[in-house]
Tab-separated table of N, CA and C in Angstrom:
chain	number	residue	atom	x	y	z
M	1	UNK	N	14.140	3.740	-4.663
M	1	UNK	CA	13.878	4.012	-3.142
M	1	UNK	C	12.544	3.289	-2.850
M	2	UNK	N	12.523	2.564	-1.829
M	2	UNK	CA	11.206	1.955	-1.366
M	2	UNK	C	10.357	2.940	-0.738
M	3	UNK	N	9.083	2.907	-1.017
M	3	UNK	CA	8.118	3.762	-0.305
M	3	UNK	C	7.734	3.117	1.045
M	4	UNK	N	7.562	3.942	2.038
M	4	UNK	CA	7.255	3.395	3.347
M	4	UNK	C	5.835	2.980	3.262
M	5	UNK	N	5.528	1.842	4.024
M	5	UNK	CA	4.182	1.324	3.978
M	5	UNK	C	3.388	2.175	5.020
M	6	UNK	N	2.062	2.261	4.844
M	6	UNK	CA	1.286	2.997	6.000
M	6	UNK	C	0.905	1.918	7.011
M	7	UNK	N	0.446	2.307	8.082
M	7	UNK	CA	0.100	1.319	9.118
M	7	UNK	C	-1.054	0.545	8.554
M	8	UNK	N	-2.017	1.084	7.723
M	8	UNK	CA	-3.116	0.218	7.225
M	8	UNK	C	-2.491	-0.904	6.335
M	9	UNK	N	-1.327	-0.707	5.570
M	9	UNK	CA	-0.901	-1.555	4.702
M	9	UNK	C	-0.075	-2.733	5.701
M	10	UNK	N	0.649	-2.236	6.629
M	10	UNK	CA	1.103	-3.155	7.498
M	10	UNK	C	-0.011	-4.022	8.321
M	11	UNK	N	-0.937	-3.545	8.670
M	11	UNK	CA	-2.110	-4.139	9.282
M	11	UNK	C	-2.720	-5.114	8.353
M	12	UNK	N	-2.782	-4.758	7.041
M	12	UNK	CA	-3.352	-5.666	6.178
M	12	UNK	C	-2.444	-6.804	5.799
M	13	UNK	N	-1.087	-6.751	5.921
M	13	UNK	CA	-0.053	-7.726	5.602
M	13	UNK	C	-0.226	-8.508	6.729
M	14	UNK	N	-0.285	-8.092	8.012
M	14	UNK	CA	-0.193	-9.049	9.212
M	14	UNK	C	-1.612	-9.806	9.257
M	15	UNK	N	-2.693	-9.028	8.785
M	15	UNK	CA	-3.907	-9.970	8.864
M	15	UNK	C	-3.974	-11.217	7.757
M	16	UNK	N	-3.414	-10.752	6.481
M	16	UNK	CA	-3.359	-11.835	5.466
M	16	UNK	C	-2.317	-13.072	5.954
M	17	UNK	N	-1.329	-12.535	6.707
M	17	UNK	CA	-0.430	-13.668	7.040
M	17	UNK	C	-1.086	-14.609	8.012
M	18	UNK	N	-1.899	-13.879	8.993
M	18	UNK	CA	-2.659	-14.596	9.849
M	18	UNK	C	-3.662	-15.684	9.372
M	19	UNK	N	-4.312	-15.167	8.184
M	19	UNK	CA	-5.406	-15.909	7.488
M	19	UNK	C	-4.617	-17.013	6.865
M	20	UNK	N	-3.520	-17.036	6.376
M	20	UNK	CA	-2.798	-17.992	5.765
M	20	UNK	C	-2.479	-18.946	6.888
M	21	UNK	N	-1.769	-18.527	7.868
M	21	UNK	CA	-0.997	-19.303	8.763
M	21	UNK	C	-2.002	-20.064	9.841
M	22	UNK	N	-3.200	-19.345	10.423
M	22	UNK	CA	-3.967	-19.766	11.336
M	22	UNK	C	-5.298	-20.179	10.924
M	23	UNK	N	-5.934	-19.424	9.931
M	23	UNK	CA	-7.119	-19.976	9.453
M	23	UNK	C	-7.039	-20.935	8.257
M	24	UNK	N	-5.774	-20.837	7.760
M	24	UNK	CA	-5.392	-21.796	6.512
M	24	UNK	C	-6.422	-21.665	5.461
M	25	UNK	N	-6.625	-20.358	4.941
M	25	UNK	CA	-7.547	-20.199	3.941
M	25	UNK	C	-7.026	-20.667	2.565
M	26	UNK	N	-8.009	-20.930	1.605
M	26	UNK	CA	-7.522	-21.383	0.331
M	26	UNK	C	-6.967	-20.213	-0.518
M	27	UNK	N	-5.844	-20.505	-1.292
M	27	UNK	CA	-5.387	-19.508	-2.128
M	27	UNK	C	-6.443	-18.644	-2.862
M	28	UNK	N	-7.538	-19.173	-3.363
M	28	UNK	CA	-8.501	-18.370	-4.049
M	28	UNK	C	-9.163	-17.472	-3.069
M	29	UNK	N	-9.414	-17.736	-1.862
M	29	UNK	CA	-10.040	-16.905	-0.965
M	29	UNK	C	-9.082	-15.703	-0.590
M	30	UNK	N	-7.924	-16.232	-0.400
M	30	UNK	CA	-6.717	-15.120	-0.119
M	30	UNK	C	-6.597	-14.166	-1.186
M	31	UNK	N	-6.766	-14.716	-2.422
M	31	UNK	CA	-6.717	-13.678	-3.561
M	31	UNK	C	-7.794	-12.648	-3.286
M	32	UNK	N	-8.938	-12.994	-3.160
M	32	UNK	CA	-10.046	-12.202	-3.014
M	32	UNK	C	-9.894	-11.225	-1.785
M	33	UNK	N	-9.504	-11.810	-0.698
M	33	UNK	CA	-9.188	-10.840	0.393
M	33	UNK	C	-8.139	-9.798	0.108
M	34	UNK	N	-7.116	-10.337	-0.364
M	34	UNK	CA	-5.935	-9.345	-0.677
M	34	UNK	C	-6.420	-8.141	-1.630
M	35	UNK	N	-7.322	-8.667	-2.730
M	35	UNK	CA	-7.843	-7.520	-3.550
M	35	UNK	C	-8.787	-6.703	-2.924
M	36	UNK	N	-9.759	-7.330	-2.390
M	36	UNK	CA	-10.887	-6.439	-1.772
M	36	UNK	C	-10.320	-5.423	-0.679
M	37	UNK	N	-9.532	-5.847	0.250
M	37	UNK	CA	-9.071	-5.134	1.303
M	37	UNK	C	-7.887	-4.088	0.932
M	38	UNK	N	-7.073	-4.481	-0.193
M	38	UNK	CA	-6.089	-3.696	-0.750
M	38	UNK	C	-6.678	-2.586	-1.381
M	39	UNK	N	-7.841	-2.794	-2.190
M	39	UNK	CA	-8.513	-1.772	-2.901
M	39	UNK	C	-9.259	-0.819	-1.900
M	40	UNK	N	-9.818	-1.419	-0.905
M	40	UNK	CA	-10.542	-0.524	0.151
M	40	UNK	C	-9.506	0.416	0.672
M	41	UNK	N	-8.465	0.077	1.014
M	41	UNK	CA	-7.437	0.982	1.676
M	41	UNK	C	-6.955	2.058	0.695
M	42	UNK	N	-6.894	1.750	-0.584
M	42	UNK	CA	-6.485	2.660	-1.560
M	42	UNK	C	-7.764	3.747	-1.847
M	43	UNK	N	-8.872	3.078	-1.991
M	43	UNK	CA	-10.025	3.941	-2.489
M	43	UNK	C	-10.642	4.722	-1.319
M	44	UNK	N	-10.267	4.477	-0.163
M	44	UNK	CA	-10.784	5.253	0.934
M	44	UNK	C	-9.602	6.197	1.562
M	45	UNK	N	-8.407	5.785	1.266
M	45	UNK	CA	-7.468	6.686	1.569
M	45	UNK	C	-7.067	6.506	3.219
M	46	UNK	N	-7.605	5.464	3.683
M	46	UNK	CA	-7.379	5.096	5.253
M	46	UNK	C	-6.012	4.789	5.381
M	47	UNK	N	-5.145	5.443	6.376
M	47	UNK	CA	-3.895	5.224	6.595
M	47	UNK	C	-3.766	4.360	7.737
M	48	UNK	N	-4.866	4.246	8.546
M	48	UNK	CA	-4.652	3.155	9.731
M	48	UNK	C	-6.111	2.622	9.964
M	49	UNK	N	-6.202	1.491	10.090
M	49	UNK	CA	-7.735	0.889	10.183
M	49	UNK	C	-8.400	1.511	11.357
M	50	UNK	N	-7.665	1.881	12.480
M	50	UNK	CA	-8.437	2.637	13.435
M	50	UNK	C	-9.150	3.922	13.051
M	51	UNK	N	-8.844	4.303	11.680
M	51	UNK	CA	-9.521	5.460	11.149
M	51	UNK	C	-10.979	5.110	10.601
M	52	UNK	N	-11.156	3.827	10.526
M	52	UNK	CA	-12.359	3.383	9.798
M	52	UNK	C	-13.602	3.781	10.599
M	53	UNK	N	-14.366	4.390	10.118
M	53	UNK	CA	-15.914	4.702	10.792
M	53	UNK	C	-16.952	4.212	9.850
M	54	UNK	N	-18.156	4.248	10.467
M	54	UNK	CA	-19.273	3.790	9.667
M	54	UNK	C	-19.515	4.923	8.497
M	55	UNK	N	-19.335	6.189	8.722
M	55	UNK	CA	-19.535	7.104	7.812
M	55	UNK	C	-18.547	6.893	6.424
M	56	UNK	N	-17.142	6.482	6.802
M	56	UNK	CA	-16.287	6.116	5.736
M	56	UNK	C	-16.706	5.014	5.016
M	57	UNK	N	-17.297	3.901	5.694
M	57	UNK	CA	-17.549	2.813	4.993
M	57	UNK	C	-18.935	3.015	4.221
M	58	UNK	N	-19.706	3.729	4.610
M	58	UNK	CA	-20.982	4.218	3.967
M	58	UNK	C	-20.733	4.863	2.652
M	59	UNK	N	-19.751	5.787	2.721
M	59	UNK	CA	-19.479	6.693	1.556
M	59	UNK	C	-18.637	5.678	0.577
M	60	UNK	N	-17.877	4.841	1.135
M	60	UNK	CA	-17.234	3.874	0.080
M	60	UNK	C	-18.264	3.045	-0.602
M	61	UNK	N	-19.219	2.477	0.196
M	61	UNK	CA	-20.426	1.732	-0.523
M	61	UNK	C	-21.010	2.532	-1.382
M	62	UNK	N	-21.451	3.620	-1.098
M	62	UNK	CA	-22.216	4.656	-2.143
M	62	UNK	C	-21.445	4.794	-3.416
M	63	UNK	N	-20.134	4.973	-3.268
M	63	UNK	CA	-19.337	5.227	-4.337
M	63	UNK	C	-19.131	4.098	-5.235
M	64	UNK	N	-19.093	2.831	-4.656
M	64	UNK	CA	-18.963	1.592	-5.303
M	64	UNK	C	-20.423	1.416	-6.087
M	65	UNK	N	-21.618	1.686	-5.473
M	65	UNK	CA	-22.812	1.538	-6.078
M	65	UNK	C	-23.037	2.355	-7.326
M	66	UNK	N	-22.529	3.636	-7.193
M	66	UNK	CA	-22.697	4.609	-8.330
M	66	UNK	C	-21.674	4.457	-9.367
M	67	UNK	N	-20.668	3.477	-9.288
M	67	UNK	CA	-19.645	3.334	-10.183
M	67	UNK	C	-18.616	4.315	-10.097
M	68	UNK	N	-18.499	5.206	-9.097
M	68	UNK	CA	-17.409	6.278	-9.116
M	68	UNK	C	-16.022	5.650	-8.566
M	69	UNK	N	-15.893	4.429	-8.411
M	69	UNK	CA	-14.608	3.711	-8.261
M	69	UNK	C	-14.232	2.799	-9.281
M	70	UNK	N	-14.689	3.075	-10.329
M	70	UNK	CA	-14.585	2.156	-11.582
M	70	UNK	C	-15.858	1.432	-12.127
M	71	UNK	N	-15.955	0.444	-12.112
M	71	UNK	CA	-17.187	-0.286	-12.538
M	71	UNK	C	-18.276	-0.384	-11.273
M	72	UNK	N	-19.435	0.009	-11.796
M	72	UNK	CA	-20.688	0.083	-10.808
M	72	UNK	C	-20.741	-1.402	-10.318
M	73	UNK	N	-20.950	-1.504	-9.164
M	73	UNK	CA	-21.152	-2.795	-8.508
M	73	UNK	C	-22.695	-3.042	-8.016
M	74	UNK	N	-23.156	-4.290	-8.246
M	74	UNK	CA	-24.431	-4.623	-7.742
M	74	UNK	C	-24.472	-5.043	-6.196
M	75	UNK	N	-25.605	-4.988	-5.690
M	75	UNK	CA	-25.787	-5.096	-4.174
M	75	UNK	C	-25.072	-6.461	-3.730
M	76	UNK	N	-25.194	-7.548	-4.424
M	76	UNK	CA	-24.518	-8.731	-3.995
M	76	UNK	C	-22.906	-8.473	-3.812
M	77	UNK	N	-22.315	-7.946	-4.955
M	77	UNK	CA	-20.865	-7.629	-4.965
M	77	UNK	C	-20.522	-6.875	-3.730
M	78	UNK	N	-21.362	-5.780	-3.406
M	78	UNK	CA	-21.145	-4.875	-2.357
M	78	UNK	C	-21.134	-5.543	-1.038
M	79	UNK	N	-22.193	-6.379	-0.838
M	79	UNK	CA	-22.436	-7.113	0.447
M	79	UNK	C	-21.149	-8.071	0.660
M	80	UNK	N	-20.755	-8.830	-0.373
M	80	UNK	CA	-19.554	-9.570	-0.200
M	80	UNK	C	-18.335	-8.854	0.156
M	81	UNK	N	-18.124	-7.689	-0.445
M	81	UNK	CA	-16.930	-6.821	-0.251
M	81	UNK	C	-17.091	-6.327	1.319
M	82	UNK	N	-18.183	-5.830	1.651
M	82	UNK	CA	-18.510	-5.247	3.183
M	82	UNK	C	-18.155	-6.503	4.050
M	83	UNK	N	-18.682	-7.635	3.720
M	83	UNK	CA	-18.454	-8.805	4.644
M	83	UNK	C	-16.899	-9.070	4.860
M	84	UNK	N	-16.242	-9.010	3.773
M	84	UNK	CA	-14.705	-9.317	3.621
M	84	UNK	C	-14.061	-8.157	4.634
M	85	UNK	N	-14.548	-6.939	4.548
M	85	UNK	CA	-13.844	-5.832	5.156
M	85	UNK	C	-14.174	-5.994	6.809
M	86	UNK	N	-15.425	-5.960	7.121
M	86	UNK	CA	-15.975	-6.003	8.332
M	86	UNK	C	-15.737	-7.364	9.233
M	87	UNK	N	-16.016	-8.548	8.549
M	87	UNK	CA	-15.954	-9.784	9.263
M	87	UNK	C	-14.475	-10.421	9.026
M	88	UNK	N	-13.850	-9.908	8.001
M	88	UNK	CA	-12.479	-10.540	7.804
M	88	UNK	C	-12.857	-11.980	7.383
């Protein structure tokens, strides 16, 4: 049985489709976007991107910096990830 996608997962799929069709991003860029944004949705537990707040983003950044979400990330990696999330 298929699991139902959350609104955030549907929003991500629509955004990634737009990136390919409209922005015509390179496959390597798309792979990075897909990975960063997919992990962000999973790691924050956000069900809909309208739930994203500065507090939730700050908490996620803190967890990344402390290595609580796997490997500890340096500031450059975190800045790149945040730019992918915030600026698309």
